[in-house]
Short mmCIF file of C-alpha atoms and ligand atoms in Angstrom, two decimals:
data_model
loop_
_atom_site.label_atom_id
_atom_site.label_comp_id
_atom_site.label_asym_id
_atom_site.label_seq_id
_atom_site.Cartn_x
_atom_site.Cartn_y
_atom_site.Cartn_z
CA UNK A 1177 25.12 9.54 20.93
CA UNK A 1178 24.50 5.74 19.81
CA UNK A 1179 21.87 4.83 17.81
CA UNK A 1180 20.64 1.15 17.69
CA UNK A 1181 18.67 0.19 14.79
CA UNK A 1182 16.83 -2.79 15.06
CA UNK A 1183 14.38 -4.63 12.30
CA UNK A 1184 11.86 -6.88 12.48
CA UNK A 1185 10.38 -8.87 9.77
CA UNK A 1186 6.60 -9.84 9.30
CA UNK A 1187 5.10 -11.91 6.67
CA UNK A 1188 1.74 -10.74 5.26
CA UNK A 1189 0.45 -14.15 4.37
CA UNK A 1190 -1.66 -14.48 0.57
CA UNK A 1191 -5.21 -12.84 0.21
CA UNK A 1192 -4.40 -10.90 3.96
CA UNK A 1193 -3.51 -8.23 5.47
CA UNK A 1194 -2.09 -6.23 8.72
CA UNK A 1195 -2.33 -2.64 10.57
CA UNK A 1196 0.84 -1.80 12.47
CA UNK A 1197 1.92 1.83 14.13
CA UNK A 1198 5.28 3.68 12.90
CA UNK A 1199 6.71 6.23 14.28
CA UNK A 1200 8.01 9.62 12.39
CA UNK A 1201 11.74 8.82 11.12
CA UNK A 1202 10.82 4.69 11.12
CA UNK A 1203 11.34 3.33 7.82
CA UNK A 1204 8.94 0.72 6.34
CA UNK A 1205 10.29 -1.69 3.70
CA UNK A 1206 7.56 -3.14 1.49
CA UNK A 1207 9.06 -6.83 0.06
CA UNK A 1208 8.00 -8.42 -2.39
CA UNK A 1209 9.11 -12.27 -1.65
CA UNK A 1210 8.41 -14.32 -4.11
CA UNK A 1211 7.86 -11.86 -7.42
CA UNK A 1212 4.48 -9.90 -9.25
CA UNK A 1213 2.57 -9.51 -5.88
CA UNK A 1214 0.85 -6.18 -5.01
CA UNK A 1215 0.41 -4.68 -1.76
CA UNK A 1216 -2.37 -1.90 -0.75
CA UNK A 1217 -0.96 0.34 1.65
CA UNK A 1218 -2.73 3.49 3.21
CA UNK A 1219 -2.05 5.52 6.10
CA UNK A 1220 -3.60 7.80 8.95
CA UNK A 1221 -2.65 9.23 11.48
CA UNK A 1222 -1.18 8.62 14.45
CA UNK A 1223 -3.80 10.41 16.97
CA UNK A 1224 -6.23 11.68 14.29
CA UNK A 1225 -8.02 9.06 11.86
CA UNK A 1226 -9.71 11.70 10.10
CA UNK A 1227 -6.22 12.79 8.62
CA UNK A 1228 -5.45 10.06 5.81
CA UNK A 1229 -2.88 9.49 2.93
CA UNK A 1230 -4.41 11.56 -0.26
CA UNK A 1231 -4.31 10.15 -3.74
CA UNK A 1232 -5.37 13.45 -5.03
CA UNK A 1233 -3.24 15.60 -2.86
CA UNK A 1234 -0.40 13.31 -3.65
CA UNK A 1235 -1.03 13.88 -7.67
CA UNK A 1236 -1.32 17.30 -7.38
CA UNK A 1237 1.74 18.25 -5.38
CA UNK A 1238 4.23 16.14 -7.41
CA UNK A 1239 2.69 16.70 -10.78
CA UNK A 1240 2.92 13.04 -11.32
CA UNK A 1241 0.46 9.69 -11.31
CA UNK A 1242 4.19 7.72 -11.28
CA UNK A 1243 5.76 7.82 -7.80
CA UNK A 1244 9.08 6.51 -7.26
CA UNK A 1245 12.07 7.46 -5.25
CA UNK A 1246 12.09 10.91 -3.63
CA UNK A 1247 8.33 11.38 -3.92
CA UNK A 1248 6.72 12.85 -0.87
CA UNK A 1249 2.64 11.14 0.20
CA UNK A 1250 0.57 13.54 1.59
CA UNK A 1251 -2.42 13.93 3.43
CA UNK A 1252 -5.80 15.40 2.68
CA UNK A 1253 -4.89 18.19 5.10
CA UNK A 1254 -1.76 18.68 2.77
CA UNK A 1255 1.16 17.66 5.49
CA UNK A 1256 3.23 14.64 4.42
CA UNK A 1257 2.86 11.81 5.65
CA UNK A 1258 5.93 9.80 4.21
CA UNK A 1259 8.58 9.92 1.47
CA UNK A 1260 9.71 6.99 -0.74
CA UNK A 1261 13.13 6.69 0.49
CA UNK A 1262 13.97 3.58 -1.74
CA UNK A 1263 12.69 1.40 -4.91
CA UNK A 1264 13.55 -1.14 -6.64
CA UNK A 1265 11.03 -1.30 -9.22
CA UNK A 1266 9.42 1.83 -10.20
CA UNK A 1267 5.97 1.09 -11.07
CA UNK A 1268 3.63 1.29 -8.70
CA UNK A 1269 -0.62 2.52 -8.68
CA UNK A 1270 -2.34 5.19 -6.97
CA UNK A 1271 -5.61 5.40 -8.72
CA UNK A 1272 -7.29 2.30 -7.98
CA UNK A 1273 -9.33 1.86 -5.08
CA UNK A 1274 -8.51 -1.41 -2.71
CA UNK A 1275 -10.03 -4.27 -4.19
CA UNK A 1276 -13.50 -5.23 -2.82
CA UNK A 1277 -16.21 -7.79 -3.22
CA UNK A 1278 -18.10 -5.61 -5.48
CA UNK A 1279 -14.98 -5.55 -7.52
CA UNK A 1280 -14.93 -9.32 -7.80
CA UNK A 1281 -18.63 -9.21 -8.40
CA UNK A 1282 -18.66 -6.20 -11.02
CA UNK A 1283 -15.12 -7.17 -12.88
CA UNK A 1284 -14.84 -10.21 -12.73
CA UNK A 1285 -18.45 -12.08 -12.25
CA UNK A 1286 -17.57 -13.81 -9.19
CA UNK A 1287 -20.57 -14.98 -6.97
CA UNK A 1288 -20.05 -15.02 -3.59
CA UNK A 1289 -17.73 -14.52 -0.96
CA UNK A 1290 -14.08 -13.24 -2.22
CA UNK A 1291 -10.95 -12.35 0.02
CA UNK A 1292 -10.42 -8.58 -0.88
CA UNK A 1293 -7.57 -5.85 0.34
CA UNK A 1294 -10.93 -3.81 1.39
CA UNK A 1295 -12.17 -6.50 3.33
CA UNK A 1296 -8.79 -7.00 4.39
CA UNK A 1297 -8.33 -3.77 5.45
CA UNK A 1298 -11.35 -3.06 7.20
CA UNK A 1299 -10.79 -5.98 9.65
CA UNK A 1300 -7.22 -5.13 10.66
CA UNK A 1301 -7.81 -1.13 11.08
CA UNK A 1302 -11.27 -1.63 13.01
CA UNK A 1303 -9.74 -2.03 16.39
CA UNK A 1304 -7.84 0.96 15.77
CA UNK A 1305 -10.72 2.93 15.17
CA UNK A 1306 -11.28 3.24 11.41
CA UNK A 1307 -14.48 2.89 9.86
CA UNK A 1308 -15.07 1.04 5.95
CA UNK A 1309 -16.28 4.24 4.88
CA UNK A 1310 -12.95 6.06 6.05
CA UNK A 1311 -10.62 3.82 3.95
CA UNK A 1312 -9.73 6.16 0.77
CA UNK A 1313 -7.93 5.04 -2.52
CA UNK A 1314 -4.78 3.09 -1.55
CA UNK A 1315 -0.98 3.48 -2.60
CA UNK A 1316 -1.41 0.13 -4.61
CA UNK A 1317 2.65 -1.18 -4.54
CA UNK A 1318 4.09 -3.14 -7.39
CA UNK A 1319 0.62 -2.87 -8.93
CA UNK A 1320 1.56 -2.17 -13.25
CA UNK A 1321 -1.46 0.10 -14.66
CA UNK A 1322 -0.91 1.25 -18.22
CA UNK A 1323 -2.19 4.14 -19.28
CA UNK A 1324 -2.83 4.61 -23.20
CA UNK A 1325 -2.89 8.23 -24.99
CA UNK A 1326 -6.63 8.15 -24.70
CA UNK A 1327 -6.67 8.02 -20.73
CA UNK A 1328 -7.93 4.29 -20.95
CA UNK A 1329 -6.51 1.86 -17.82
CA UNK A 1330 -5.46 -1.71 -18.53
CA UNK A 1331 -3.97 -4.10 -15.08
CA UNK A 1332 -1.04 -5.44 -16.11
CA UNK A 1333 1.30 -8.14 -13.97
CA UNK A 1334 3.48 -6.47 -11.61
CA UNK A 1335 7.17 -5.98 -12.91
CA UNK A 1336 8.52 -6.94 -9.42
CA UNK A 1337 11.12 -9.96 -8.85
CA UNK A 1338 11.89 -11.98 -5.96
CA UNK A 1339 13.21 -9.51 -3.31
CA UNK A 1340 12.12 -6.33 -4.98
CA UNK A 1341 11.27 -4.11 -2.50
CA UNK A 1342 10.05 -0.22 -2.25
CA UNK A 1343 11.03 1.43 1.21
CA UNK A 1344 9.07 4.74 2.70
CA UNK A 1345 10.23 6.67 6.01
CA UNK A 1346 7.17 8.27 7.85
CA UNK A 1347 7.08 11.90 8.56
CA UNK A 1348 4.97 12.15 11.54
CA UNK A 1349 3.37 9.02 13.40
CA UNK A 1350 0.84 6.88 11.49
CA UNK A 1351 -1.37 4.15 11.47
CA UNK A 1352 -0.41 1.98 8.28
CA UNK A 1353 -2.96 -0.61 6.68
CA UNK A 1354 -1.15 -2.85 4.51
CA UNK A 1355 -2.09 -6.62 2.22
CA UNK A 1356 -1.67 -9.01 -0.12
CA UNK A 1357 -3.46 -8.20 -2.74
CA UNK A 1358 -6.53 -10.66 -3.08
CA UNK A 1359 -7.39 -9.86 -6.97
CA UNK A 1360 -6.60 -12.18 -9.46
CA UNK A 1361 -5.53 -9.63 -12.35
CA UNK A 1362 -3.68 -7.49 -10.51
CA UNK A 1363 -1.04 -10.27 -9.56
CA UNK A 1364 -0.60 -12.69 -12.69
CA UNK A 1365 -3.39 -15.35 -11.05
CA UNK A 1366 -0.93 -16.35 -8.47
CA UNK A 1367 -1.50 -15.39 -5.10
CA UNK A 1368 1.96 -14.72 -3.07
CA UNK A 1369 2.91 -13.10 0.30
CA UNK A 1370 4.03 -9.60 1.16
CA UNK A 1371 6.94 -9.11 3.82
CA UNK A 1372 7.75 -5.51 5.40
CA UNK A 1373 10.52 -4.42 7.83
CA UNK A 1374 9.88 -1.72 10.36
CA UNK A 1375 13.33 -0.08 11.13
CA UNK A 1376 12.87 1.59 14.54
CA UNK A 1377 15.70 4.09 15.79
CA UNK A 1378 15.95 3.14 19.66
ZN1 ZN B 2117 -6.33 -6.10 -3.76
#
């Protein structure tokens, strides 16, 4: 039997963000265009919101806080939901929460309105049926968090280039939230764009 494979390409402009379906065995390729942009990515499921990409179940199934290559997500009901298939850089976050205005308002004093990847993501994944208070920690890609000896955290710039890119392959159907990251730390006070590629088997 012939498979086509096609690909399309989206652009996630700065400060934004997007929620998109894929389909178990579709690959998602997370690009990083320009070089030290972060992207918040989370996941539910296909038919079930309630069923959502686990930080904690993630941790303690690969025995790791540093996911690369080979790494399997899961869910808070323990199934995996996708596997990092490729990666170009190697340092990515999954302890920090999405950024949010109370993080701009707690970390770094800023009055007001502030684009955020919580805001962000709450806008895109309402119409498909997700509540704010449903969105958990996020797979923060490209984000550099340094741990010390003592368990202390420190945001560093992201290592990615121009091109770098981290690819995962879902392993049952999901909703996917994804940005670019609004905080100013987290990407080296420049904010860039995030591209993906959705490589559906047809
Ligand atoms: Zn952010």
């Amino acid at each position: 039997m012939m498979t086509n494979v096609s690909m399309t390409r989206q652009r996630i402009e700065p400060q934004s963000g997007a929620a998109f379906e894929l389909r178990r065995g579709e690959t998602l390729r997370v690009i990083d265009p320009c070089g030290e942009q972060v992207a918040d990515l989370i996941a539910f499921g296909g038919d079930d919101r309630m069923e959502w990409l686990s930080s904690g179940r993630s941790i303690d199934y690969n025995d790791t806080i540093c996911f690369t290559t080979g790494h399997a997500l899961y869910s808070n009901r323990s199934r995996v939901m996708l596997t990092i298939v490729g990666d170009t850089v190697g340092t990515h976050d999954f302890l920090y929460t999405p950024c949010s205005r109370e993080t701009f308002t707690l970390i770094y004093k800023h009055p007001g309105n502030h684009p955020s990847c919580f805001d962000n993501l709450c806008r895109h994944l309402a119409p498909f049926g997700v509540s704010a208070d449903a969105i958990p920690t996020t797979f923060n890609v490209f984000m550099n968090v340094a741990i010390d000896g003592g368990g202390n955290v420190k945001v560093l710039p992201p290592r990615s280039r121009a091109g770098d890119y981290i690819e995962f392959r879902a392993e049952a159907d999901l909703l996917i939230g994804l940005t670019a990251c609004s905080a100013e730390l987290s990407n080296n006070f420049r904010f860039k764009p995030i591209d993906y590629e959705i490589r559906r088997a047809s």
